Every structure is written in C-alpha cells, then in structure tokens.
C-alpha cells in the first residue's frame, strides 16, 4: 500500500469534542490525508439520540487512513487535558495542530438561563479553549506547521447577537478573544485562527453573521404584510388572519407521510398569540402523524411561541425562521436539534402556501 502523501500526512492533530459533529468531520478529513488524530472528548458510551463515542470515532478515523488516539477529556478538567496532551506526545512525538471544537450551547435569555448552564458554557467554551491551548502551546512551538483553530464566531458587537442569549454569546466570544490575543502573542511561532461554518439550516441560525434581514424580509416586516394562500383571491388583512392558521395546519396535515414522521420523531407545540391563535400541536412522532388545536397527548419535544401572523409568514417562506428567532419574534424551548428537523417539512409546504 502506498504511503499517504496528503497535506496533513504525519501531522498530529489534537481535536476537542471530536467524537461527533463538526469535530469528527474535521478529524475524518485530516485522517484521509494520513494525519494522527487525538480524539479529546468525554463521550465513552453512545447516547440514545446522539450516536458516537471516542472509540467509534477512532475506528472511523483508522478506516479513513489516519491513526487515532481516543482520550477521555472533559475540557473543564485541567488534569484530563494535561493527561491527554502527554499521551499524544508520547504516542505521536508531538502536537502540530490544535482544534478547539468542544462547546456548550443554550440559546436562552438571561432570566431563563440557570446559573449551572451559565457556568457550563463559560467553563467549556472560554475556559476550556484557553486551558487546552495553554497545554498544547509548548509542543506547538516545536512544530513547523503549528496552528490553533478555534470553532468560534467573528466578534460582532451588533446587540442582536446578545439580546436573546447573552450568556452563550459571551462564552463563544471568549473563544474568539483567545484567537485575537494568542494570534498576536505567538505571532511568527503559531498561527491562530477561527472557523465559523455556515449551517445551511434556517431554523438553526448562522449565528453572529449579519447576512439578514434581507431587503425583502425588511419590507415584509415593516409593512406587516400577511401572505396569501396560493390559488385564492386577495383578502383583507382581517379576513386573512381569521383562518390562515387553521388552513396552514390543514395543509400540513395533508402533507404528512410515514417517511416524514419516521425521519423527524418529534412532537411540536405552538403557542400562538393574536386572532386564530391559542395552542396548536404537530405530532411527527406517533403513527402517521397528526395536527390539531390544543395540547398534544404526548409531551412536546419543542415549544415554539410567536404571533399567528408570523407563524403563517414563516411556514409560507415570507419570514426567515432565523430572523424571527434572533429578533425575538420566535421563541423556542426544548430540543433545538429537533426544531431544525421541522425545516424540511416547512420547505415542502412553501410550494403549497
């Protein structure tokens, strides 16, 4: 078998939170080049809803062409970080690249964020990034390709990014400030940069990027326009509001399939204010799915609160869920990952609304 001659061949990459998600994706990409990957994460047993452990990730990395060292690391624990760094140096001879990917998130406002959750975000995001960098830097200084890469956003001081989740923004910006400070501190020795990928999911915001509201959304919002249902004659705003929510849910119900229910596996509850409002549900977990007025029979995985007008606009594609969420028009409680799954159904419905 020919030796791997990729750009990262032989390089040792220390990645926090590499057992799943973006961290694992980076690890697998580097593995294809023939890199040595240190999987520094705390998942040793598979989660029912989040598959993947440091050991399964190691198997995938080896299969992709790299070498793997799974290490149990909670970045809140300085000793665990130090132990993993020592093991990496002992096994691979040094560390060339550090990827600070481990992160905790809670998109909740100040009064809804428990102190325990604030501490978690600060300790994992900011403190964990700082301590892991500190532990790796002595070895990075010895590398010819030394690099630190933090998965953190641009330092955007637009109040929009603080309004709905102040604690999370502070914690993520701490990672970005590590980039700013360490890039200057170790200039000429270690390259320090940040990477902030776009998600492509409108319900999961491309946080901290001022790409919206676009002119169309601004115009719609400023004039309070209410979307028309295709195939119907224009109606007055009052007439449109009176049955638009019910009609939207009717179309949703007609669009449900077993495949959608199987792929989503979630119950959504909508708390709508204004005319034709109240509590509605969308069950994409049981049998062939169902919608209706009132609370669902099963506990809701996600609760979304907004006005009836904004609800109809969002489902018909005339209000971006991202903008609705970030501006406070849409409030989401529960599992954000499941909230994202609703986007696929919304995209299908937009052709019918």
Coordinates of C-alpha atoms in Angstrom, one line a residue:
X1 CA 0.0 0.0 0.0
X2 CA 1.4 3.4 -1.0
X3 CA 2.1 5.9 1.9
X4 CA -0.4 8.7 2.2
X5 CA 1.1 12.0 1.0
X6 CA -1.7 14.4 1.8
X7 CA -1.0 17.8 3.2
X8 CA -1.5 16.6 6.8
X9 CA 0.3 13.3 6.4
X10 CA 2.2 12.6 9.6
X11 CA 0.9 15.6 11.4
X12 CA -0.7 15.2 14.8
X13 CA -4.0 17.0 15.2
X14 CA -5.4 17.4 18.7
X15 CA -9.2 17.9 18.5
X16 CA -11.6 18.6 21.4
X17 CA -15.1 17.3 21.0
X18 CA -14.1 15.0 18.1
X19 CA -16.5 12.1 18.9
X20 CA -19.3 13.6 16.7
X21 CA -20.4 16.6 14.7
X22 CA -18.0 19.1 13.2
X23 CA -15.2 17.9 15.3
X24 CA -15.4 14.4 13.9
X25 CA -15.9 15.7 10.4
X26 CA -12.6 17.6 10.7
X27 CA -10.9 14.5 12.1
X28 CA -12.1 12.4 9.2
X29 CA -10.9 14.9 6.7
X30 CA -7.5 15.1 8.3
X31 CA -7.4 11.3 8.6
X32 CA -7.8 10.9 4.8
X33 CA -4.5 12.9 4.5
X34 CA -2.9 10.4 6.8
X35 CA -2.8 12.5 10.0
X36 CA -2.6 11.3 13.5
X37 CA -5.8 12.3 15.4
X38 CA -6.1 12.8 19.1
X39 CA -9.8 12.5 20.0
X40 CA -10.2 14.5 23.1
X41 CA -13.8 14.1 24.2
X42 CA -15.8 12.8 27.1
X43 CA -18.3 10.5 25.4
X44 CA -17.4 6.9 26.1
X45 CA -20.9 5.4 25.8
X46 CA -23.4 6.1 23.0
X47 CA -26.2 8.5 23.8
X48 CA -29.7 7.3 22.7
X49 CA -30.2 10.3 20.5
X50 CA -26.6 11.3 19.8
X51 CA -24.7 8.3 18.4
X52 CA -20.9 8.3 18.5
X53 CA -18.1 7.8 21.1
X54 CA -14.4 8.4 21.2
X55 CA -14.0 4.7 20.4
X56 CA -16.3 4.6 17.4
X57 CA -14.8 7.8 16.1
X58 CA -11.3 6.2 16.4
X59 CA -12.5 3.3 14.3
X60 CA -13.8 5.6 11.6
X61 CA -10.5 7.6 11.6
X62 CA -8.4 4.5 11.3
X63 CA -10.7 3.3 8.4
X64 CA -10.2 6.6 6.7
X65 CA -6.4 6.3 6.6
X66 CA -5.4 8.0 9.8
X67 CA -4.1 7.0 13.2
X68 CA -6.2 7.6 16.2
X69 CA -5.7 8.1 20.0
X70 CA -9.0 8.3 21.9
X71 CA -8.6 10.2 25.2
X72 CA -11.3 10.8 27.8
X73 CA -11.3 14.5 28.2
X74 CA -13.7 16.9 29.8
X75 CA -12.2 20.3 28.9
X76 CA -13.4 21.7 32.3
X77 CA -10.8 19.4 33.9
X78 CA -7.3 20.7 33.6
X79 CA -5.7 17.4 34.6
X80 CA -7.6 15.5 32.0
X81 CA -6.4 17.9 29.4
X82 CA -2.8 17.6 30.6
X83 CA -3.0 13.8 30.6
X84 CA -4.3 13.7 27.0
X85 CA -1.6 16.0 25.8
X86 CA 1.1 13.9 27.5
X87 CA -0.4 10.7 25.9
X88 CA -0.4 12.4 22.5
X89 CA 3.2 13.5 22.7
X90 CA 4.2 10.0 24.0
X91 CA 2.4 8.2 21.1
X92 CA 3.0 10.5 18.2
X93 CA 6.1 12.6 19.3
X94 CA 4.4 16.0 19.4
X95 CA 1.4 18.1 18.5
X96 CA 1.2 20.1 15.3
X97 CA -2.4 21.4 15.2
X98 CA -4.9 22.1 17.9
X99 CA -8.7 22.3 17.1
X100 CA -10.7 23.8 19.9
X101 CA -14.1 22.5 18.9
X102 CA -15.7 21.5 22.2
X103 CA -18.6 23.8 23.0
X104 CA -21.8 24.1 25.1
X105 CA -24.8 26.0 24.0
X106 CA -28.0 27.3 25.5
X107 CA -29.9 29.8 23.3
X108 CA -31.9 31.2 26.3
X109 CA -32.3 34.7 27.6
X110 CA -30.9 35.9 30.9
X111 CA -33.8 35.0 33.2
X112 CA -34.3 31.6 31.6
X113 CA -30.6 30.5 31.8
X114 CA -29.8 28.7 35.1
X115 CA -26.5 29.5 36.7
X116 CA -25.4 25.9 36.2
X117 CA -25.9 26.3 32.5
X118 CA -24.0 29.7 32.5
X119 CA -21.1 28.0 34.3
X120 CA -21.1 25.1 31.8
X121 CA -20.9 27.4 28.8
X122 CA -18.2 29.6 30.3
X123 CA -16.1 26.6 31.5
X124 CA -16.4 24.6 28.3
X125 CA -16.2 27.3 25.7
X126 CA -13.9 30.0 27.1
X127 CA -12.0 28.4 29.9
X128 CA -11.7 25.0 28.1
X129 CA -10.4 26.6 25.0
X130 CA -7.9 28.7 27.0
X131 CA -6.6 25.7 29.1
X132 CA -6.3 23.3 26.1
X133 CA -4.4 25.9 24.2
X134 CA -2.1 26.6 27.1
X135 CA -1.4 22.9 27.5
X136 CA -0.6 22.4 23.8
X137 CA 1.4 25.6 23.1
X138 CA 4.8 24.3 24.4
X139 CA 4.6 21.4 21.9
X140 CA 3.1 23.5 19.1
X141 CA 6.1 25.8 19.4
X142 CA 8.3 22.9 18.3
X143 CA 6.2 22.2 15.2
X144 CA 7.0 23.5 11.7
X145 CA 3.2 23.8 10.9
X146 CA 2.0 24.9 14.3
X147 CA -1.7 26.0 14.2
X148 CA -4.5 26.6 16.6
X149 CA -8.0 26.6 15.1
X150 CA -11.0 27.6 17.3
X151 CA -14.6 27.0 16.2
X152 CA -15.8 30.4 17.2
X153 CA -17.6 33.4 15.6
X154 CA -16.4 36.8 14.4
X155 CA -16.5 39.4 17.2
X156 CA -19.7 41.1 16.0
X157 CA -20.9 43.7 18.6
X158 CA -24.4 44.1 17.0
X159 CA -26.7 43.9 20.0
X160 CA -28.9 41.5 18.1
X161 CA -26.4 38.7 18.9
X162 CA -26.6 39.4 22.6
X163 CA -30.3 40.1 23.0
X164 CA -31.7 36.6 23.1
X165 CA -28.8 34.6 24.5
X166 CA -26.3 36.9 26.3
X167 CA -24.5 34.1 28.3
X168 CA -23.9 32.0 25.2
X169 CA -22.6 34.9 23.2
X170 CA -20.2 35.9 26.0
X171 CA -18.9 32.3 26.2
X172 CA -18.4 31.9 22.4
X173 CA -16.8 35.4 22.1
X174 CA -14.4 34.3 24.8
X175 CA -13.1 31.7 22.3
X176 CA -12.8 34.3 19.7
X177 CA -10.9 36.6 22.0
X178 CA -8.5 33.8 22.6
X179 CA -7.8 33.8 18.9
X180 CA -7.3 37.6 18.9
X181 CA -4.9 37.5 21.8
X182 CA -2.9 34.4 21.1
X183 CA -2.5 35.2 17.4
X184 CA -0.7 38.4 18.4
X185 CA 1.1 36.8 21.4
X186 CA 2.6 33.9 19.4
X187 CA 3.0 35.7 16.0
X188 CA 5.7 34.1 14.0
X189 CA 5.5 30.9 16.1
X190 CA 2.0 29.6 15.9
X191 CA -0.8 30.5 13.5
X192 CA -4.1 31.1 15.4
X193 CA -7.3 31.4 13.5
X194 CA -11.1 30.9 13.9
X195 CA -13.5 28.9 11.8
X196 CA -17.3 29.6 11.9
X197 CA -19.1 27.4 9.4
X198 CA -22.5 28.3 7.9
X199 CA -25.2 25.8 8.9
X200 CA -27.5 25.9 5.9
X201 CA -30.4 25.3 8.3
X202 CA -32.7 28.3 8.6
X203 CA -34.0 27.2 12.0
X204 CA -30.5 26.9 13.3
X205 CA -29.1 30.4 12.9
X206 CA -25.9 31.2 11.2
X207 CA -25.0 33.0 14.4
X208 CA -23.1 36.3 14.5
X209 CA -23.2 36.8 10.7
X210 CA -25.0 40.0 9.7
X211 CA -26.5 38.4 6.5
X212 CA -30.1 39.3 7.3
X213 CA -32.7 40.7 7.4
X214 CA -32.6 40.9 3.6
X215 CA -34.5 43.7 1.8
X216 CA -37.5 41.5 1.1
X217 CA -37.8 40.5 4.7
X218 CA -37.4 44.0 5.9
X219 CA -40.1 45.2 3.6
X220 CA -42.4 42.5 4.6
X221 CA -41.8 43.1 8.3
X222 CA -42.1 46.9 8.1
X223 CA -45.5 46.8 6.3
X224 CA -46.9 43.9 8.4
X225 CA -47.8 42.0 5.2
X226 CA -49.7 38.8 5.6
X227 CA -49.0 36.0 3.0
X228 CA -51.7 35.0 0.6
X229 CA -52.5 31.3 0.1
X230 CA -51.8 30.3 -3.5
X231 CA -54.9 30.0 -5.6
X232 CA -57.0 32.3 -3.5
X233 CA -58.1 35.9 -4.2
X234 CA -56.5 38.7 -2.2
X235 CA -58.4 39.3 1.1
X236 CA -58.4 42.0 3.6
X237 CA -55.9 41.5 6.5
X238 CA -58.6 40.8 9.0
X239 CA -60.2 38.1 6.7
X240 CA -56.7 36.5 6.1
X241 CA -55.9 36.3 9.8
X242 CA -59.1 34.7 10.8
X243 CA -58.5 31.3 9.1
X244 CA -54.8 31.4 7.9
X245 CA -53.5 29.4 10.9
X246 CA -56.2 26.7 10.5
X247 CA -55.6 26.5 6.8
X248 CA -51.8 26.2 7.3
X249 CA -52.3 23.3 9.7
X250 CA -54.7 21.7 7.3
X251 CA -52.1 21.8 4.5
X252 CA -49.5 20.5 7.0
X253 CA -51.8 17.5 7.8
X254 CA -52.4 16.7 4.2
X255 CA -48.7 16.8 3.5
X256 CA -47.7 14.3 6.3
X257 CA -46.2 11.0 5.2
X258 CA -44.8 8.0 7.1
X259 CA -41.3 8.9 5.9
X260 CA -41.6 12.4 7.4
X261 CA -42.8 11.1 10.7
X262 CA -40.0 8.4 10.8
X263 CA -37.4 11.0 9.9
X264 CA -38.5 13.6 12.4
X265 CA -39.6 11.7 15.6
X266 CA -40.7 14.8 17.5
X267 CA -43.8 16.5 18.9
X268 CA -44.0 20.2 18.3
X269 CA -46.3 22.6 20.3
X270 CA -47.1 26.1 19.0
X271 CA -48.2 28.9 21.4
X272 CA -49.7 31.4 19.0
X273 CA -50.9 34.9 20.1
X274 CA -53.4 37.0 18.2
X275 CA -56.5 36.1 16.2
X276 CA -56.9 32.4 15.4
X277 CA -54.2 31.8 18.0
X278 CA -54.0 29.5 21.0
X279 CA -52.2 26.3 21.5
X280 CA -51.7 24.0 18.5
X281 CA -49.6 20.9 18.0
X282 CA -47.9 19.0 15.3
X283 CA -47.2 15.3 16.1
X284 CA -44.4 13.9 14.0
X285 CA -43.6 11.0 16.3
X286 CA -46.6 8.8 16.6
X287 CA -48.3 6.6 14.0
X288 CA -48.7 8.6 10.7
X289 CA -48.5 12.0 12.4
X290 CA -51.2 14.4 13.4
X291 CA -52.0 18.1 13.9
X292 CA -54.7 19.8 15.9
X293 CA -55.8 22.5 18.3
X294 CA -54.9 22.1 21.9
X295 CA -52.0 20.4 23.7
X296 CA -50.6 17.2 22.3
X297 CA -51.3 13.9 24.0
X298 CA -47.5 13.3 24.4
X299 CA -45.1 15.7 26.0
X300 CA -43.9 18.2 23.4
X301 CA -40.2 18.0 22.5
X302 CA -40.2 21.6 21.2
X303 CA -42.4 24.5 22.1
X304 CA -42.5 27.5 19.7
X305 CA -44.1 30.8 20.7
X306 CA -45.0 33.5 18.2
X307 CA -47.8 35.5 16.8
X308 CA -50.3 34.0 14.3
X309 CA -49.2 36.4 11.6
X310 CA -45.6 35.5 12.0
X311 CA -46.4 31.8 12.1
X312 CA -48.1 31.9 8.7
X313 CA -45.4 34.0 7.3
X314 CA -42.7 31.6 8.5
X315 CA -44.4 28.5 7.1
X316 CA -45.1 30.2 3.8
X317 CA -41.5 31.3 3.4
X318 CA -42.1 35.0 3.8
X319 CA -40.3 35.3 7.2
X320 CA -37.0 33.7 7.7
X321 CA -37.1 31.5 10.9
X322 CA -33.6 32.7 11.7
X323 CA -34.6 36.3 11.7
X324 CA -37.8 35.5 13.6
X325 CA -35.7 33.7 16.3
X326 CA -33.0 36.3 16.6
X327 CA -35.4 39.2 16.7
X328 CA -37.4 37.6 19.5
X329 CA -40.5 37.0 17.4
X330 CA -40.0 33.3 17.6
X331 CA -39.1 31.7 21.0
X332 CA -38.0 28.1 21.1
X333 CA -38.0 25.9 24.2
X334 CA -36.8 22.4 24.1
X335 CA -34.5 20.4 21.7
X336 CA -33.0 22.7 19.2
X337 CA -31.8 19.8 17.0
X338 CA -35.4 18.6 16.7
X339 CA -36.5 22.1 15.9
X340 CA -34.1 22.1 12.9
X341 CA -35.8 19.0 11.5
X342 CA -39.0 20.9 11.1
X343 CA -37.3 23.0 8.3
X344 CA -37.6 20.1 5.8
X345 CA -41.3 20.0 6.2
X346 CA -41.6 23.8 6.0
X347 CA -39.6 23.8 2.7
X348 CA -42.1 21.3 1.3
X349 CA -45.1 23.3 2.4
X350 CA -43.8 26.6 0.9
X351 CA -44.8 25.4 -2.5
X352 CA -48.4 24.9 -1.4
X353 CA -48.9 28.0 0.7

